[in-house]
mmCIF file of C-alpha atoms in Angstrom:
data_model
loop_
_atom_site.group_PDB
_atom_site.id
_atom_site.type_symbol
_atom_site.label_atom_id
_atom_site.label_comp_id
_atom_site.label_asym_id
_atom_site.label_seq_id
_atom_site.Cartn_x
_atom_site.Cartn_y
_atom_site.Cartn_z
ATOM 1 C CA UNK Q 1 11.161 -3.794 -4.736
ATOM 2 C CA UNK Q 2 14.375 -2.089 -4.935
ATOM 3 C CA UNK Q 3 17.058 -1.248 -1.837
ATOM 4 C CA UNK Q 4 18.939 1.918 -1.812
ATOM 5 C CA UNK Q 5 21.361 3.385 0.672
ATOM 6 C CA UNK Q 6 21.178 7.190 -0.770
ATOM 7 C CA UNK Q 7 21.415 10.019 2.295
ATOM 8 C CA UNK Q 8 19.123 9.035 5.104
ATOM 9 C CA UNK Q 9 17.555 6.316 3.424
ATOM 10 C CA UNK Q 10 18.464 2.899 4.273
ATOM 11 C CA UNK Q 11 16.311 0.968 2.414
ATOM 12 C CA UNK Q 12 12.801 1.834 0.124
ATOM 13 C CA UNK Q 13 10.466 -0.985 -1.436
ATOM 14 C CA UNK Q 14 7.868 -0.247 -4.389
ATOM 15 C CA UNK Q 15 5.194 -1.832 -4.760
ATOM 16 C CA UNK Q 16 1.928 -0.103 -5.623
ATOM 17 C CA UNK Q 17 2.373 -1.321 -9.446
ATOM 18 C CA UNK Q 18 3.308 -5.123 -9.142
ATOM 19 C CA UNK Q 19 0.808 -7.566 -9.186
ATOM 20 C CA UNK Q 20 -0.985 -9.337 -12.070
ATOM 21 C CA UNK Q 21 -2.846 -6.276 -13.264
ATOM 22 C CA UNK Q 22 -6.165 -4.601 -12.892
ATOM 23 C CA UNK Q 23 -8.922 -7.206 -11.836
ATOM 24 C CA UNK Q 24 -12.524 -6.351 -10.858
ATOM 25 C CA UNK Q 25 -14.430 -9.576 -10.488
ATOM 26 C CA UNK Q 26 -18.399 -8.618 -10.047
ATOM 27 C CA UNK Q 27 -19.524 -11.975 -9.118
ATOM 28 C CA UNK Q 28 -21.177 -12.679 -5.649
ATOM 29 C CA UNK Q 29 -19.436 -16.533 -4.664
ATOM 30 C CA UNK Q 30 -15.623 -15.107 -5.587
ATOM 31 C CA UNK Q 31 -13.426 -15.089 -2.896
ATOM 32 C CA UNK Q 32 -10.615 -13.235 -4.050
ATOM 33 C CA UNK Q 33 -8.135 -16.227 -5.546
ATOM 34 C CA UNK Q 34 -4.734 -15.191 -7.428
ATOM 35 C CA UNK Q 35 -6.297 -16.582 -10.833
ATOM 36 C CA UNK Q 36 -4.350 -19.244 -12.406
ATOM 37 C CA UNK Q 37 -2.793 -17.706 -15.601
ATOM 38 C CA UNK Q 38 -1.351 -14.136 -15.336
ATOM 39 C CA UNK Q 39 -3.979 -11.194 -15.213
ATOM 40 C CA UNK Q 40 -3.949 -8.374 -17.759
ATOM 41 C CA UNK Q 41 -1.050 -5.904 -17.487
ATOM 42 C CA UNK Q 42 -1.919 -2.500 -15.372
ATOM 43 C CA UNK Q 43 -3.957 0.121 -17.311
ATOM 44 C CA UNK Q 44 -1.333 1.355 -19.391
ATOM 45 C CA UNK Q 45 -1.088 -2.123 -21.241
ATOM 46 C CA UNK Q 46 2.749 -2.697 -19.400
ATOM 47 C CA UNK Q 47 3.818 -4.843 -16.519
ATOM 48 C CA UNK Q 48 5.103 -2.319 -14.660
ATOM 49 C CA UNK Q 49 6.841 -3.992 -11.523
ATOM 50 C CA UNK Q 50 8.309 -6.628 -10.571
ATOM 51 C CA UNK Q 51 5.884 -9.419 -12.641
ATOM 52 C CA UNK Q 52 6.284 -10.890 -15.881
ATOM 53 C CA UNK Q 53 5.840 -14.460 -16.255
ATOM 54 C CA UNK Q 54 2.868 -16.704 -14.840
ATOM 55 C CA UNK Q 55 5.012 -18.316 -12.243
ATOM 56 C CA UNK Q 56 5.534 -15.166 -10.228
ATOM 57 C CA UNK Q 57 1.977 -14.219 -10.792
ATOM 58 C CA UNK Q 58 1.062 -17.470 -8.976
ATOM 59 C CA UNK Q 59 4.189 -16.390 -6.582
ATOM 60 C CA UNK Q 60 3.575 -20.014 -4.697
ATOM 61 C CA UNK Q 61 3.730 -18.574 -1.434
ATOM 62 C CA UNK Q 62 5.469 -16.165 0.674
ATOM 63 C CA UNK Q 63 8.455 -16.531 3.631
ATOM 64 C CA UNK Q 64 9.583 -14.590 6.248
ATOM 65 C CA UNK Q 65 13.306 -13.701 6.090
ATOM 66 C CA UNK Q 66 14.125 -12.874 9.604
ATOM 67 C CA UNK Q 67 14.071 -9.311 9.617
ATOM 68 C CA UNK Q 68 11.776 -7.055 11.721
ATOM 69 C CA UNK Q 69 8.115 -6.250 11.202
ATOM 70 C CA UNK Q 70 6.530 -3.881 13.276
ATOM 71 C CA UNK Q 71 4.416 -5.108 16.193
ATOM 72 C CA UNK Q 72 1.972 -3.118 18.169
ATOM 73 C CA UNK Q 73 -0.299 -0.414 16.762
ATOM 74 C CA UNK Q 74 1.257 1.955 15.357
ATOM 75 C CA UNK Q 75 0.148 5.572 15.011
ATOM 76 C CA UNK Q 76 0.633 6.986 11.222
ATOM 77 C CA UNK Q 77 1.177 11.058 10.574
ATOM 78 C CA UNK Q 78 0.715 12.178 7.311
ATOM 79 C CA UNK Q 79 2.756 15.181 6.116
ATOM 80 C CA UNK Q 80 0.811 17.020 3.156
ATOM 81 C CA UNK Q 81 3.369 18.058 0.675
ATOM 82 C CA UNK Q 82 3.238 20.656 -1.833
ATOM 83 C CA UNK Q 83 0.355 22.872 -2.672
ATOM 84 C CA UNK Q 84 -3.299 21.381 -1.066
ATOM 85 C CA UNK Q 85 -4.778 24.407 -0.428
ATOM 86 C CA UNK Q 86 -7.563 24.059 -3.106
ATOM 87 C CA UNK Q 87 -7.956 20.120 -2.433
ATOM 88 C CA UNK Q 88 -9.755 19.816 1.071
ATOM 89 C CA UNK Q 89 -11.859 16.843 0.019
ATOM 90 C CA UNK Q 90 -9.020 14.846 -1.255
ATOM 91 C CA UNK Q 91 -7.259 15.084 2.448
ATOM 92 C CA UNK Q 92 -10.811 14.233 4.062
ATOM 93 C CA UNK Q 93 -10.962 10.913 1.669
ATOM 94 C CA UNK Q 94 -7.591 10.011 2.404
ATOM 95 C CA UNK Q 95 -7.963 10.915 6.189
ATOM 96 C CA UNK Q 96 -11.027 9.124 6.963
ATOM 97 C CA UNK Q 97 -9.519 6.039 5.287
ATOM 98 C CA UNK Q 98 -6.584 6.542 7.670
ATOM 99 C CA UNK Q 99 -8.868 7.402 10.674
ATOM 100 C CA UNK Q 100 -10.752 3.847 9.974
ATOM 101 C CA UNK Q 101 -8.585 1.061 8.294
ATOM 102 C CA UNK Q 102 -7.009 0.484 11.668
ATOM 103 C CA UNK Q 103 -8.600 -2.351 13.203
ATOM 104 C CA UNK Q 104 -10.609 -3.402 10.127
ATOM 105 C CA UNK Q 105 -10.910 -6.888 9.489
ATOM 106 C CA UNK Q 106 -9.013 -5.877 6.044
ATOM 107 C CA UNK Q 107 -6.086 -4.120 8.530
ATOM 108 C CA UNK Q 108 -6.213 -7.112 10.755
ATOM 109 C CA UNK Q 109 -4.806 -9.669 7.877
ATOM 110 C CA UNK Q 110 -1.317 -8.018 8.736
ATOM 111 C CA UNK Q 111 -1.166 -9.772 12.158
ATOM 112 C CA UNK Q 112 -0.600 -13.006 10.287
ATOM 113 C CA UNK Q 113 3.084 -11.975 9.730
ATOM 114 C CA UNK Q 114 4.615 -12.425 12.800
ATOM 115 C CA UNK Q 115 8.529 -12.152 13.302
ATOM 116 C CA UNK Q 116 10.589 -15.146 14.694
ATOM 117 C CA UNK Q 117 9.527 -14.931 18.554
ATOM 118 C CA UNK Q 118 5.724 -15.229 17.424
ATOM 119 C CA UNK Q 119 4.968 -11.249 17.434
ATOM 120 C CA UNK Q 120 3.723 -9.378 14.899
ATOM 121 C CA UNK Q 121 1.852 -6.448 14.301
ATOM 122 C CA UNK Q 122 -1.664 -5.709 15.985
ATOM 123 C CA UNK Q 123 -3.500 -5.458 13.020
ATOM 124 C CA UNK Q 124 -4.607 -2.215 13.962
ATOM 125 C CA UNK Q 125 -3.873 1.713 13.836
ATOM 126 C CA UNK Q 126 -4.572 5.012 14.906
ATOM 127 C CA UNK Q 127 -3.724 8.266 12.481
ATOM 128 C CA UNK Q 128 -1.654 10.237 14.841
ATOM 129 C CA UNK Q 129 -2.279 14.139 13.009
ATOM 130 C CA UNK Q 130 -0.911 16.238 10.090
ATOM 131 C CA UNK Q 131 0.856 18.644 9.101
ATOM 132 C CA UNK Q 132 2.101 20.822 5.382
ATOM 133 C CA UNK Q 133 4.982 21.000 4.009
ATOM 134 C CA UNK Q 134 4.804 23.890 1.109
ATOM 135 C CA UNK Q 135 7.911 22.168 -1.291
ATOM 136 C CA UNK Q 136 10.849 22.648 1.123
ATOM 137 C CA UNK Q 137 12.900 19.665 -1.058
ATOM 138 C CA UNK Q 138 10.975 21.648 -4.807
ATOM 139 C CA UNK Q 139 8.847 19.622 -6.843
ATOM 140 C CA UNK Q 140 11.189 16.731 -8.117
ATOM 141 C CA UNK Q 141 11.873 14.643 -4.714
ATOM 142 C CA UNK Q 142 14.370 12.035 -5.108
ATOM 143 C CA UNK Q 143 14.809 9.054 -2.547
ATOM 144 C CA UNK Q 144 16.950 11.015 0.145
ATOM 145 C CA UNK Q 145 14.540 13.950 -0.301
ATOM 146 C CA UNK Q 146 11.624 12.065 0.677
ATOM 147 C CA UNK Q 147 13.373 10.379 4.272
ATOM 148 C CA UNK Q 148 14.777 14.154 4.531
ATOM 149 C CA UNK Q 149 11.131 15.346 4.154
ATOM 150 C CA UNK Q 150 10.083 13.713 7.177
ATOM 151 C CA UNK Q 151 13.189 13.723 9.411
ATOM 152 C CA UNK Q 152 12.958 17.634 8.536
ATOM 153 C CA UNK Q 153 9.570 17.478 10.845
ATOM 154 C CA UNK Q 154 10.946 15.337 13.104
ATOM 155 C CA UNK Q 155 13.972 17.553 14.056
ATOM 156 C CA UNK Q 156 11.766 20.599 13.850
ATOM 157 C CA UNK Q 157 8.832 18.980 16.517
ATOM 158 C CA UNK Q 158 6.642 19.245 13.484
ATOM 159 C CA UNK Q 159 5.864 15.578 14.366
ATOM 160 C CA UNK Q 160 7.075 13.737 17.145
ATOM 161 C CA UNK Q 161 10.425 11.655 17.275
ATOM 162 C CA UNK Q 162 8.030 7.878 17.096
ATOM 163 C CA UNK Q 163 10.297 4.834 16.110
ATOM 164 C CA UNK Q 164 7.315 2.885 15.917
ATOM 165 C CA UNK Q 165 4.793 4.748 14.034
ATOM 166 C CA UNK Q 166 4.863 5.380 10.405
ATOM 167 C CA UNK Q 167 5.358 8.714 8.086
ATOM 168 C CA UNK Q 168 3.191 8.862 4.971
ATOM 169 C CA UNK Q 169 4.161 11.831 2.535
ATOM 170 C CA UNK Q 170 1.086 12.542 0.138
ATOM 171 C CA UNK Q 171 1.921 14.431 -2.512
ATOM 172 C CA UNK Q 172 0.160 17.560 -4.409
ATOM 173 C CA UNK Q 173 -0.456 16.856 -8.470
ATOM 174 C CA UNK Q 174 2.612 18.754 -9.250
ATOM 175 C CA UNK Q 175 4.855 17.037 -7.075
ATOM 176 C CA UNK Q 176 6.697 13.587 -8.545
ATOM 177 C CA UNK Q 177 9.453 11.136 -7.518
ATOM 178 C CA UNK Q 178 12.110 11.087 -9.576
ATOM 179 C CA UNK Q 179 12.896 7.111 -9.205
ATOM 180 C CA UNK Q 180 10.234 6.466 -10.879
ATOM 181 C CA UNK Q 181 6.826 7.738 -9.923
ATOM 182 C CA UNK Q 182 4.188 6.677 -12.622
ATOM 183 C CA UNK Q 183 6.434 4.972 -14.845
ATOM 184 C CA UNK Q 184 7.722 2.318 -12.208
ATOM 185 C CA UNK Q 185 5.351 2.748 -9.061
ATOM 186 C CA UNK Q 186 2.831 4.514 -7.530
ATOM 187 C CA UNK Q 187 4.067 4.668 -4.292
ATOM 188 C CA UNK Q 188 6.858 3.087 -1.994
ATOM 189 C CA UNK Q 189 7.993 2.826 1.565
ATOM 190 C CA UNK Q 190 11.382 2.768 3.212
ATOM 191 C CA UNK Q 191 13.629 3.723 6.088
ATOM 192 C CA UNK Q 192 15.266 6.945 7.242
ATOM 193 C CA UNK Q 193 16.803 8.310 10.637
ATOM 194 C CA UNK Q 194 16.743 11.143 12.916
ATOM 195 C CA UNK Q 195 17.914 12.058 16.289
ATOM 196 C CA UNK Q 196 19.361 9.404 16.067
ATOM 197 C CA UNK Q 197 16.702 7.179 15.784
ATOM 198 C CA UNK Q 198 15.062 5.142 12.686
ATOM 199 C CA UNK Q 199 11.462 5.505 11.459
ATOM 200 C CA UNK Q 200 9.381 4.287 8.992
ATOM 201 C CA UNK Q 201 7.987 6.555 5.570
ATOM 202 C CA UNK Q 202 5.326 5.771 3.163
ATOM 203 C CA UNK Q 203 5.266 8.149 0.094
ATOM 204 C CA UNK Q 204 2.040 7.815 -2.205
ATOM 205 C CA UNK Q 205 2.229 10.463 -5.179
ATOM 206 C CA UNK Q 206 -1.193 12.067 -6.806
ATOM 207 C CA UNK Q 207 -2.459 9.739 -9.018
ATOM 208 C CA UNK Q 208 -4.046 12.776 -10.437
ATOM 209 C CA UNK Q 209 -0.368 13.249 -12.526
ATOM 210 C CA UNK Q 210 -0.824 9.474 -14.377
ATOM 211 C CA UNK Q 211 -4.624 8.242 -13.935
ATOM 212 C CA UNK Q 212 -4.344 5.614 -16.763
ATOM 213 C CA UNK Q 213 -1.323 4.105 -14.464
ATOM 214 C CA UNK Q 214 -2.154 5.023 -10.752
ATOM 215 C CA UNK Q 215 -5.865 4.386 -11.105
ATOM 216 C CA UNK Q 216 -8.622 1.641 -11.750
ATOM 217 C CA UNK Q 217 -11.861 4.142 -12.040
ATOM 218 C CA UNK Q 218 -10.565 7.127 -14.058
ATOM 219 C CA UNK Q 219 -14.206 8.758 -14.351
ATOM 220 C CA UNK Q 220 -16.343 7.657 -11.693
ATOM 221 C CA UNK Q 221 -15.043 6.685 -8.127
ATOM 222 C CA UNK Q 222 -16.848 5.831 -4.832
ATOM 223 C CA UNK Q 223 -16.261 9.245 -3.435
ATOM 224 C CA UNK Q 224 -16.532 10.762 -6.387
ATOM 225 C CA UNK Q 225 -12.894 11.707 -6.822
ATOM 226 C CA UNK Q 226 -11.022 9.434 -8.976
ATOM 227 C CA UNK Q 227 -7.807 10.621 -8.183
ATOM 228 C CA UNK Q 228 -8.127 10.337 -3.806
ATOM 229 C CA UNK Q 229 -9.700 7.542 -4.189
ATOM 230 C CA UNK Q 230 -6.862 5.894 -6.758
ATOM 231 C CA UNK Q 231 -4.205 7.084 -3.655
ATOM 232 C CA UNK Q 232 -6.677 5.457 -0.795
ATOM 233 C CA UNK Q 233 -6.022 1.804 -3.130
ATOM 234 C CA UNK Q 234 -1.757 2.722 -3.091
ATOM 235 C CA UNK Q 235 -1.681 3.741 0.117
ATOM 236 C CA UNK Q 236 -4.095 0.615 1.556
ATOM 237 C CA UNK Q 237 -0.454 -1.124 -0.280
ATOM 238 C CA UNK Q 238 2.039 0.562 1.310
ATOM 239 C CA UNK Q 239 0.533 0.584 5.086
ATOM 240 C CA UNK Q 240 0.532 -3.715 4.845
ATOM 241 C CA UNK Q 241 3.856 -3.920 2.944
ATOM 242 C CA UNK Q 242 4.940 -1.832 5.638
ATOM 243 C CA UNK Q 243 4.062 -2.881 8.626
ATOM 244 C CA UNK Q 244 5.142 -6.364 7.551
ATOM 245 C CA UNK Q 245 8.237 -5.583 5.537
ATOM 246 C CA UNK Q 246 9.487 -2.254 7.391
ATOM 247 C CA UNK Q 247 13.123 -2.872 6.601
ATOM 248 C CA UNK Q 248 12.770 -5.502 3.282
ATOM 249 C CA UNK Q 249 13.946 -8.478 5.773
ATOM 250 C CA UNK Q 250 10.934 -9.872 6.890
ATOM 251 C CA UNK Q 251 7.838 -10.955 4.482
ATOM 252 C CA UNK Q 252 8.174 -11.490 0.924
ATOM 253 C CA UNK Q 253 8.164 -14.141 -1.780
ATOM 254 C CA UNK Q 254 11.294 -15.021 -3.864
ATOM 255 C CA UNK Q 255 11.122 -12.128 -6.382
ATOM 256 C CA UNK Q 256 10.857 -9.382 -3.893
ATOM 257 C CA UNK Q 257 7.108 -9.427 -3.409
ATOM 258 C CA UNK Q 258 5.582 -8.096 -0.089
ATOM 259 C CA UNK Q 259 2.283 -9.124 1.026
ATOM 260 C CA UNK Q 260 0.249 -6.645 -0.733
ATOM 261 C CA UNK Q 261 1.793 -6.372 -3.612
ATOM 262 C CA UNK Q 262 0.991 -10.428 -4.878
ATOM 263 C CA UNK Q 263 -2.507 -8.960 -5.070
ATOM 264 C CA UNK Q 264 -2.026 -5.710 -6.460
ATOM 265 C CA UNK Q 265 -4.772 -5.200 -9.083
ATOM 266 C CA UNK Q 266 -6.653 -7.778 -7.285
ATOM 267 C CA UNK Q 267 -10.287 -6.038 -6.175
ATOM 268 C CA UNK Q 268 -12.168 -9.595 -5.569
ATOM 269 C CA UNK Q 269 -16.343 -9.367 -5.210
ATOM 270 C CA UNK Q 270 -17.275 -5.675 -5.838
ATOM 271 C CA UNK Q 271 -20.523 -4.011 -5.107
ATOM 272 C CA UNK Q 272 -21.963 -0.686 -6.889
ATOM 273 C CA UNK Q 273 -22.519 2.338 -4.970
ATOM 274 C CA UNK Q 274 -24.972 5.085 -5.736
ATOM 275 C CA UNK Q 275 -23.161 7.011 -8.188
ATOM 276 C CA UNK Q 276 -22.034 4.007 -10.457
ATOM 277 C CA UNK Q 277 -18.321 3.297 -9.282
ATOM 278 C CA UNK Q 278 -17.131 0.208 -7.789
ATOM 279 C CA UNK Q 279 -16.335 -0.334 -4.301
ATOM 280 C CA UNK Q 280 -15.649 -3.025 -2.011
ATOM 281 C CA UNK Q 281 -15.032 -2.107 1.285
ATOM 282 C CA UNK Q 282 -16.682 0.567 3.369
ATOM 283 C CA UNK Q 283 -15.446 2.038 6.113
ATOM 284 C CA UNK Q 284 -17.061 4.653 8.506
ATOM 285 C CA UNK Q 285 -19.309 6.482 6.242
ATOM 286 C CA UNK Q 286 -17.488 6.051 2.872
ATOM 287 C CA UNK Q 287 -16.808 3.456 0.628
ATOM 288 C CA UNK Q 288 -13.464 2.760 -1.490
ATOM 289 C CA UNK Q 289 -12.068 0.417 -3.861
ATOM 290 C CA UNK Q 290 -8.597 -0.949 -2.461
ATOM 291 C CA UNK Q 291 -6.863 -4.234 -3.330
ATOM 292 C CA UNK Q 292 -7.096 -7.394 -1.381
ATOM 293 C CA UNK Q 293 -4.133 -8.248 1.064
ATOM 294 C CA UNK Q 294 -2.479 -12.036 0.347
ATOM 295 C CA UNK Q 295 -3.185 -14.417 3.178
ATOM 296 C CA UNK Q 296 -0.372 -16.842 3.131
ATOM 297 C CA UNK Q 297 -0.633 -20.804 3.456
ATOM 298 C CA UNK Q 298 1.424 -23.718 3.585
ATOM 299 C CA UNK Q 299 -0.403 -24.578 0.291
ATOM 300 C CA UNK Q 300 0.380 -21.154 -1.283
ATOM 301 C CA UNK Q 301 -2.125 -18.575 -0.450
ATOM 302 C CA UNK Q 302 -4.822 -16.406 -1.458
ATOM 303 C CA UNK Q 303 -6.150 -12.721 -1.665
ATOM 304 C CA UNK Q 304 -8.663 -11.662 0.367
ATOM 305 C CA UNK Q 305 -10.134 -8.805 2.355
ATOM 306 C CA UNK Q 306 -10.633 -10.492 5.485
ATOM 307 C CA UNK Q 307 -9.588 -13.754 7.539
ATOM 308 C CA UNK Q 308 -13.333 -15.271 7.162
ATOM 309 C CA UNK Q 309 -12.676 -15.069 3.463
ATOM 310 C CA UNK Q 310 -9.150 -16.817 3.604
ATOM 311 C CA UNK Q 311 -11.209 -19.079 6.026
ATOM 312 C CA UNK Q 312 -13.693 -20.281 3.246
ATOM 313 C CA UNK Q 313 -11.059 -20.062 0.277
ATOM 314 C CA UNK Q 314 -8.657 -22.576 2.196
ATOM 315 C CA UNK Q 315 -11.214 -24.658 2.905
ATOM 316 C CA UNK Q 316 -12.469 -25.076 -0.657
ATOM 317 C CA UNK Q 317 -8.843 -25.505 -2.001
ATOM 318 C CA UNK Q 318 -8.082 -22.336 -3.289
ATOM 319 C CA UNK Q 319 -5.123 -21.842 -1.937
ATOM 320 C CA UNK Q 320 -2.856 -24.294 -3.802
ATOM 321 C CA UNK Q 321 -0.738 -22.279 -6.038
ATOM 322 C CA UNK Q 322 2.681 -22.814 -7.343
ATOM 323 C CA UNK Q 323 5.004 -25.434 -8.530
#
C-alpha cells in the first residue's frame, strides 16, 4: 500500500501483488489456511509487494483503524479504457464476474469489517453499466490521470455523480500505469473528487502486458482466456480491499495489508474444469480462479472463500497465526 496526494487523488492502495505468492492447493480437506512458513514468491521469482519475511506472511491478524468502509451495496461502473474494440469476450468475462460476485458467499466475507458503530458493508453488489473511454489521458496514466479518468465521466454525465458506488478503470493491453503497473502491482484502488463530491476508483491493468507477473494460468484458463481471467483474480482484490479500506483508515494489518491482499496468491481447494485449467469458484454460468478473502479472528485468521469455510477452519484451530 502506498498514499499519495497527487491532483484529485487523495489516497491509492496496491495490492494485487502482495501476499505470500502463487498457491494452488488441489487437495479436497484444505480449507484455505495462510501456511506457516512464507509461500513461493509471485511468478516472476520476486516478492513484489509489501511481503518479505515470514512474520508478515503469517500477518497475525488484522485491525480496524477507525476510518470509513463503505456500507450498503454499492453499485460498481466500469469505464473501458483504451482500445477494446477487438476484445468483446474479455469485457463479457469480466462483466459477468461483476454482474454475479455481488451477494456471493465469497462477496459476503466483506461484511465482517464493520466500522466503529457496528456497520459495514452488505456484502453484496450490483454492476451499475459501462461506458469507453478511447485514451483521453494517452497510454501512460499516472495516479492523477486515473481519478481524472473517472471524474472526467462524472462531470460529463458519462456516469452518474454516486459517492457510494465504486469506479473500476480496465485497461486495454497497451495501456499501463506509470507507478508501477507490472513491476509493483497489478492493480490498485484509491480516492478522487468531483462536483464536489468524493468517490471511490479501482484500476486493474491487462494482465495481457506482464502474464508471468499478473497471472497464475498463462496457457490455459477457465474461460479460456488467460489474460480476463488473470484481471477477474485482481479485480476480485481490489473490490474487498475496497469496500473495506476505501480511504486506507479502516482494515489492515500492521504493514499496510488490506483484507485481500494477506491472501493474495492464496487459491485454497481447486477443482478442474473441462478444458484443463483450474478454477474454484463458479459463478452464474462460468467458472474463475480468484484468491481467497482473509477472515479475521481474535486468534489471527484465515483465508477462505466463504464464512462456512472460516466456520470449520476456526473450529479445527487453524486460525492461530502470529507471535
Amino acid at each position: 500500500m502506498r498514499r499519495a496526494s497527487l491532483g484529485v487523488v487523495v489516497a491509492v492502495g496496491v495490492s494485487a501483488l502482495v501476499g505470500c505468492g502463487p498457491a494452488v492447493d488441489e487437495g479436497t480437506d484444505d480449507v484455505g489456511q495462510i501456511q506457516d512458513e512464507a509461500r513461493a514468491a509471485p511468478p516472476t521469482g520476486k516478492n513484489l509487494g509489501l511481503l518479505s519475511s515470514k512474520n508478515q506472511c503469517q500477518a497475525k491478524t488484522i485491525e480496524y483503524h477507525g476510518g470509513p468502509v463503505m456500507t450498503g451495496t454499492p453499485d460498481v461502473y466500469v469505464i473501458w479504457y483504451g482500445n477494446w474494440s477487438n476484445a468483446a469476450a474479455s469485457q463479457s468475462i469480466l462483466s459477468d464476474f461483476l454482474t454475479e460476485v455481488g451477494g456471493s458467499p465469497y462477496f459476503q466475507l466483506n461484511a465482517r469489517y464493520t466500522n466503529g458503530s457496528g456497520q459495514g458493508p452488505s456484502g453484496s453488489m450490483l454492476f451499475g453499466g459501462s461506458v469507453t473511454d478511447a485514451y483521453s489521458h494517452g497510454t501512460a496514466l499516472s495516479d492523477a490521470d486515473l481519478a481524472d479518468v473517472v471524474a472526467r465521466q462524472i462531470n460529463t454525465n458519462g456516469l452518474p455523480q454516486d459517492p457510494g458506488g465504486i469506479y473500476v478503470v480496465i485497461a486495454s493491453p497497451d495501456v499501463t500505469a506509470t507507478s508501477g503497473f507490472c513491476s509493483r502491482y497489478c492493480g490498485q484502488h484509491g480516492s478522487g473528487e468531483a462536483l464536489g463530491s468524493p468517490f471511490r476508483f479501482i484500476f486493474v491493468g491487462n494482465a495481457s502486458r506482464c502474464m508471468s507477473t499478473c497471472a497464475y494460468q498463462r496457457t490455459v484458463s477457465p474461460n479460456g482466456n488467460p489474460a480476463a481471467d488473470a484481471m477477474v483474480n485482481i479485480l476480485a482484490n481490489e473490490l474487498s480491499t475496497t469496500v473495506t479500506d476505501p480511504t486506507l483508515g479502516a482494515w489492515h494489518d500492521r504493514s499496510g495489508l488490506e483484507n485481500a491482499d494477506k491472501c493474495a496468491w492464496n487459491f485454497g481447494t481447486t477443482y478442474s474444469t473441462s478444458n484443463g485449467a483450474k478454477a474454484n469458484i463458479r459463478l452464474g454460468g462460468r467458472d474463475y480462479l480468484i484468491q481467497q478473502n482473509f477472515w479475521p479472528t481474535s486468534r489471527g485468521g484465515v483465508c477462505v472463500m466463504s464464512s462456512s469455510q472460516a466456520a470449520a477452519a476456526v473450529a479445527a484451530g487453524l486460525d492461530r497465526h502470529g507471535p
